[in-house]
Structure formats: structure tokens, C-alpha cells
Short mmCIF file of C-alpha atoms in Angstrom, two decimals:
data_model
loop_
_atom_site.label_atom_id
_atom_site.label_comp_id
_atom_site.label_asym_id
_atom_site.label_seq_id
_atom_site.Cartn_x
_atom_site.Cartn_y
_atom_site.Cartn_z
CA ALA A 1 123.77 -15.52 117.60
CA LYS A 2 122.07 -17.73 115.02
CA TRP A 3 118.90 -16.02 113.50
CA GLU A 4 116.34 -18.23 115.09
CA ASP A 5 117.88 -17.48 118.60
CA LEU A 6 117.87 -13.78 118.10
CA VAL A 7 114.05 -14.04 117.08
CA ALA A 8 113.25 -16.39 120.20
CA ARG A 9 114.94 -13.66 122.56
CA TYR A 10 112.40 -11.00 121.30
CA ALA A 11 109.16 -13.03 121.65
CA TRP A 12 108.13 -10.44 124.30
CA ALA A 13 107.70 -7.97 121.39
CA ASP A 14 104.81 -9.73 120.09
CA ALA A 15 102.88 -10.11 123.22
CA ASP A 16 99.97 -7.58 123.57
CA GLU A 17 101.94 -5.40 126.08
CA PRO A 18 102.96 -2.73 125.28
CA ASP A 19 100.66 -2.55 122.20
CA ALA A 20 102.41 0.40 120.85
CA TYR A 21 106.14 1.60 120.81
CA THR A 22 109.08 2.95 118.67
CA PHE A 23 112.56 1.93 119.51
CA SER A 24 115.27 3.60 117.82
CA VAL A 25 119.03 2.73 117.92
CA ILE A 26 121.56 5.40 116.87
CA ALA A 27 125.22 5.07 116.34
CA GLY A 28 127.52 8.21 116.06
CA LYS A 29 125.53 10.66 118.06
CA THR A 30 125.25 11.78 121.76
CA GLU A 31 122.19 11.63 123.69
CA ASP A 32 121.82 15.26 123.41
CA GLU A 33 122.28 15.27 119.63
CA VAL A 34 119.64 12.44 119.45
CA ILE A 35 117.22 14.39 121.76
CA ARG A 36 117.55 17.65 119.61
CA ALA A 37 117.14 15.62 116.13
CA PHE A 38 113.97 14.20 117.53
CA GLY A 39 112.67 17.61 118.45
CA GLY A 40 113.36 17.75 122.22
CA ASP A 41 115.25 19.95 124.65
CA PRO A 42 118.40 18.28 126.23
CA GLY A 43 118.20 20.79 129.08
CA ALA A 44 114.75 19.94 130.14
CA SER A 45 114.94 16.20 130.97
CA ARG A 46 113.24 14.07 133.73
CA LEU A 47 113.39 10.38 134.97
CA MET A 48 110.46 8.38 133.70
CA THR A 49 109.57 4.61 133.13
CA PHE A 50 107.84 3.54 130.16
CA ALA A 51 104.53 3.20 131.97
CA GLU A 52 104.83 6.67 133.45
CA THR A 53 105.13 8.10 129.79
CA VAL A 54 102.29 6.15 128.64
CA GLU A 55 100.16 7.54 131.52
CA GLU A 56 101.10 10.95 130.98
CA GLN A 57 100.59 10.90 127.16
CA ALA A 58 97.32 9.26 127.66
CA ALA A 59 96.38 12.32 129.86
CA HIS A 60 96.89 14.62 126.71
CA LEU A 61 95.15 12.29 124.45
CA TYR A 62 93.74 15.05 122.09
CA GLU A 63 96.91 16.86 121.61
CA ASP A 64 100.19 15.65 119.95
CA TYR A 65 102.03 15.08 123.15
CA GLY A 66 105.09 13.04 122.66
CA LEU A 67 107.81 11.85 125.20
CA LEU A 68 111.16 10.36 124.40
CA ARG A 69 113.30 8.24 126.81
CA VAL A 70 117.01 7.82 125.98
CA LEU A 71 119.94 5.89 127.32
CA THR A 72 123.45 5.24 126.01
CA ALA A 73 124.60 1.58 125.62
CA ASP A 74 127.63 0.39 123.86
CA ARG A 75 128.44 3.75 122.20
CA HIS A 76 124.86 3.80 120.76
CA VAL A 77 121.94 5.75 121.80
CA ILE A 78 118.51 3.85 122.45
CA ALA A 79 115.35 5.91 122.09
CA ILE A 80 112.12 4.68 123.43
CA GLU A 81 108.70 5.90 122.78
CA TRP A 82 105.14 5.26 123.32
CA GLY A 83 104.72 7.29 120.16
CA TYR A 84 106.09 7.49 116.72
CA HIS A 85 108.70 10.38 116.09
CA GLY A 86 111.25 7.52 115.46
CA SER A 87 109.13 6.13 112.67
CA ILE A 88 109.22 9.50 110.67
CA PRO A 89 111.78 9.39 107.71
CA GLU A 90 112.78 13.08 108.36
CA ILE A 91 113.79 12.26 112.04
CA ALA A 92 115.72 9.34 110.83
CA ARG A 93 117.55 11.57 108.35
CA ARG A 94 118.19 14.41 111.10
CA THR A 95 119.45 11.85 113.45
CA SER A 96 121.69 10.07 111.13
CA ALA A 97 123.05 13.20 109.35
CA GLY A 98 126.83 13.82 109.45
CA GLY A 99 127.92 10.29 109.59
CA GLY A 100 125.32 8.74 111.94
CA GLU A 101 123.32 5.61 111.57
CA PHE A 102 119.83 4.97 112.66
CA PHE A 103 117.54 1.93 113.07
CA SER A 104 113.89 2.10 114.30
CA VAL A 105 111.17 -0.52 114.91
CA HIS A 106 107.52 0.73 115.16
CA ARG A 107 104.34 -0.67 116.07
CA ASN A 108 101.14 1.00 116.66
CA VAL A 109 97.75 0.40 118.37
CA ASN A 110 96.22 -0.14 114.88
CA ALA A 111 98.68 -2.92 114.29
CA ARG A 112 100.64 -1.05 111.72
CA TYR A 113 104.30 -2.11 111.87
CA GLN A 114 107.39 -0.53 110.29
CA VAL A 115 111.18 -0.91 110.23
CA MET A 116 113.47 1.78 108.90
CA HIS A 117 117.27 2.42 108.54
CA ALA A 118 119.07 5.55 107.60
CA LEU A 119 122.69 6.17 106.97
CA ASN A 120 124.39 9.58 107.08
CA GLY A 121 121.26 11.49 106.51
CA HIS A 122 119.58 9.20 103.95
CA VAL A 123 116.95 6.49 104.43
CA ASP A 124 118.02 3.41 102.72
CA GLY A 125 114.96 1.14 103.49
CA MET A 126 111.68 1.47 105.13
CA PHE A 127 108.80 -0.94 105.03
CA ASP A 128 106.05 -2.70 106.95
CA PRO A 129 106.93 -6.44 107.80
CA PHE A 130 103.28 -7.15 107.75
CA GLU A 131 103.09 -6.50 103.94
CA LEU A 132 106.15 -8.58 103.43
CA GLU A 133 104.78 -11.52 105.33
CA ASP A 134 103.57 -13.15 102.05
CA ALA A 135 106.45 -11.93 99.98
CA ALA A 136 107.27 -15.38 98.50
CA TRP A 137 103.74 -15.44 96.95
CA MET A 138 103.81 -11.93 95.67
CA ASP A 139 104.57 -11.53 91.87
CA PRO A 140 106.82 -9.81 91.41
CA GLU A 141 108.56 -10.35 94.87
CA PRO A 142 108.98 -6.90 96.60
CA ASP A 143 112.24 -5.46 96.81
CA VAL A 144 113.82 -5.41 100.24
CA PRO A 145 116.65 -3.31 101.37
CA ALA A 146 120.12 -4.89 101.45
CA TRP A 147 120.07 -4.88 105.35
CA ALA A 148 116.77 -7.05 105.32
CA GLU A 149 117.92 -9.74 102.85
CA GLY A 150 117.33 -13.35 103.87
CA VAL A 151 114.88 -12.41 106.41
CA ALA A 152 111.35 -14.04 106.31
CA PHE A 153 108.55 -12.35 108.32
CA HIS A 154 105.85 -14.32 109.86
CA MET A 155 102.53 -13.19 111.30
CA GLU A 156 103.03 -14.36 114.73
CA SER A 157 106.61 -13.11 115.18
CA LEU A 158 106.66 -9.97 113.01
CA CYS A 159 107.90 -7.67 116.01
CA ALA A 160 110.39 -10.36 117.21
CA GLU A 161 111.75 -10.66 113.66
CA SER A 162 111.94 -6.73 113.39
CA PHE A 163 114.06 -6.44 116.72
CA ALA A 164 116.27 -9.42 115.46
CA LEU A 165 116.85 -7.45 112.38
CA LEU A 166 117.64 -4.30 114.55
CA GLU A 167 120.17 -6.26 116.48
CA ARG A 168 121.75 -7.86 113.33
CA THR A 169 121.94 -4.41 111.48
CA MET A 170 123.03 -2.27 114.63
CA GLY A 171 124.83 -4.88 116.88
CA VAL A 172 122.74 -3.63 119.87
CA ALA A 173 120.43 -5.94 121.75
CA ILE A 174 117.23 -4.51 123.14
CA ASP A 175 116.32 -5.75 126.69
CA PRO A 176 112.70 -5.70 127.50
CA GLY A 177 113.87 -4.59 131.02
CA LEU A 178 114.40 -0.97 129.55
CA MET A 179 110.72 -0.68 129.79
CA ASP A 180 110.67 -0.75 133.67
CA MET A 181 113.92 1.30 133.89
CA VAL A 182 113.87 4.88 134.98
CA LEU A 183 115.47 6.67 131.95
CA ARG A 184 116.23 10.37 130.84
CA THR A 185 113.10 11.66 129.42
CA VAL A 186 112.14 14.67 127.37
CA ARG A 187 108.93 16.19 125.95
CA LEU A 188 109.03 16.47 122.19
CA THR A 189 107.81 18.96 119.74
CA SER A 190 104.89 17.94 117.69
CA PRO A 191 105.76 16.69 114.05
CA SER A 192 103.23 19.50 112.79
CA GLU A 193 105.41 22.16 114.48
CA LEU A 194 108.84 20.39 113.44
CA PHE A 195 107.85 20.08 109.81
CA GLY A 196 104.90 22.35 109.21
CA GLN A 197 102.78 20.91 106.43
CA SER A 198 105.51 19.33 104.73
CA GLU A 199 104.58 15.94 103.29
CA ALA A 200 108.29 15.38 102.38
CA ALA A 201 109.15 14.74 106.16
CA TRP A 202 106.90 11.55 105.89
CA LEU A 203 108.42 10.25 102.64
CA PRO A 204 111.55 8.07 102.52
#
């Protein structure tokens, strides 16, 4: 597909709903391996829609309460959160370790955006597309990772461009219908428990 067509397909991602999400796509791992790397227990899964996870997490607003929904598509695992585990570099490293590949698109309620890619346990690029939106006018122009070369980000389509980049990199399309689908869901251990006070977990 042409780049413009890819971006157009993801117009839904720039709508106001949902206002926060992390979509991660992983190659070379099973669902159970992905769940464990994210800090979940594969043996304790339930079936939930995105809206149901939002509702349950909102009921635990003042604790670090994360839910992860997963499915397998075309030999890839797609992991969906109303949360942020998939935006943490250490999770990308753990999930891609041992020959895997990882890509995530993150947006939070404070309009912070992030895309990140990891290969074989190493993050090889992570940035906020919002900060690259004026890249052409910056001096010097910011470095973009090889997998993001040739992509221009625009304020009104940042999220669509991020998802188009995910699809171009991983070869997997993200269907908005996944939001309403009932998917295998696990509770995630909080990052503070997973990583302790380690700052390194949050650094690429």
C-alpha cells in the first residue's frame, strides 16, 4: 500500500476516542511469552473488550493497575492496553530478547505520543512523533532511526502516521475492530514491582 493510503486507513487513531492506548506488535514470540515479558501470568487470563479493561482500570485509579489484551495474528502477537507497559524500553527489550522483534505505538491522556522499535533485546529507536512534527525546521534536524526514515509527521495525523509506520515496519495491520473484540486479558504487575526503582528500565 502507498504511504498515504496506509495513513488514511488509520484516521480513527487520531479521533478523541480512545484518548489513551498502547498497541504493541511482537514477532518471534508466543502469546504466553509476551504476557510473561509484560509482567503477566499466562495462566490467569480472562476475556475482555477494550472498554471493559478501561472500566476496570478506572475503578482502580489510584493504584498502578494494568490490564493487557492479546491475540495472535499472522504469526505476530498483538498486545493492546489502556495503559503504558508497552511504552517502556525494558519491556520492549524483554519481549524482543532472543531473536524477537517489537514495535509499539503509545498515546496517553496528556497527549504524549511515542513510537518504539526493538530487535533481539535492543531498542533501536524511540521518539515522540509530536517532537518531530517540525523536524524540517529544526537545526540540526533530529536523527530518526532507520526504520522511520522518509516519514513526515503532521499534527492532525500523528497517530495515524505512527500506526502506518508500525504496519510498514512489522507487516501487520491494526484493525480498530480489535477494540470491541473480546480478547484474552491478563492483569499486569506494576512497573515499580517489575523494575524496582531502576531508572534504566525507562531508558532506551
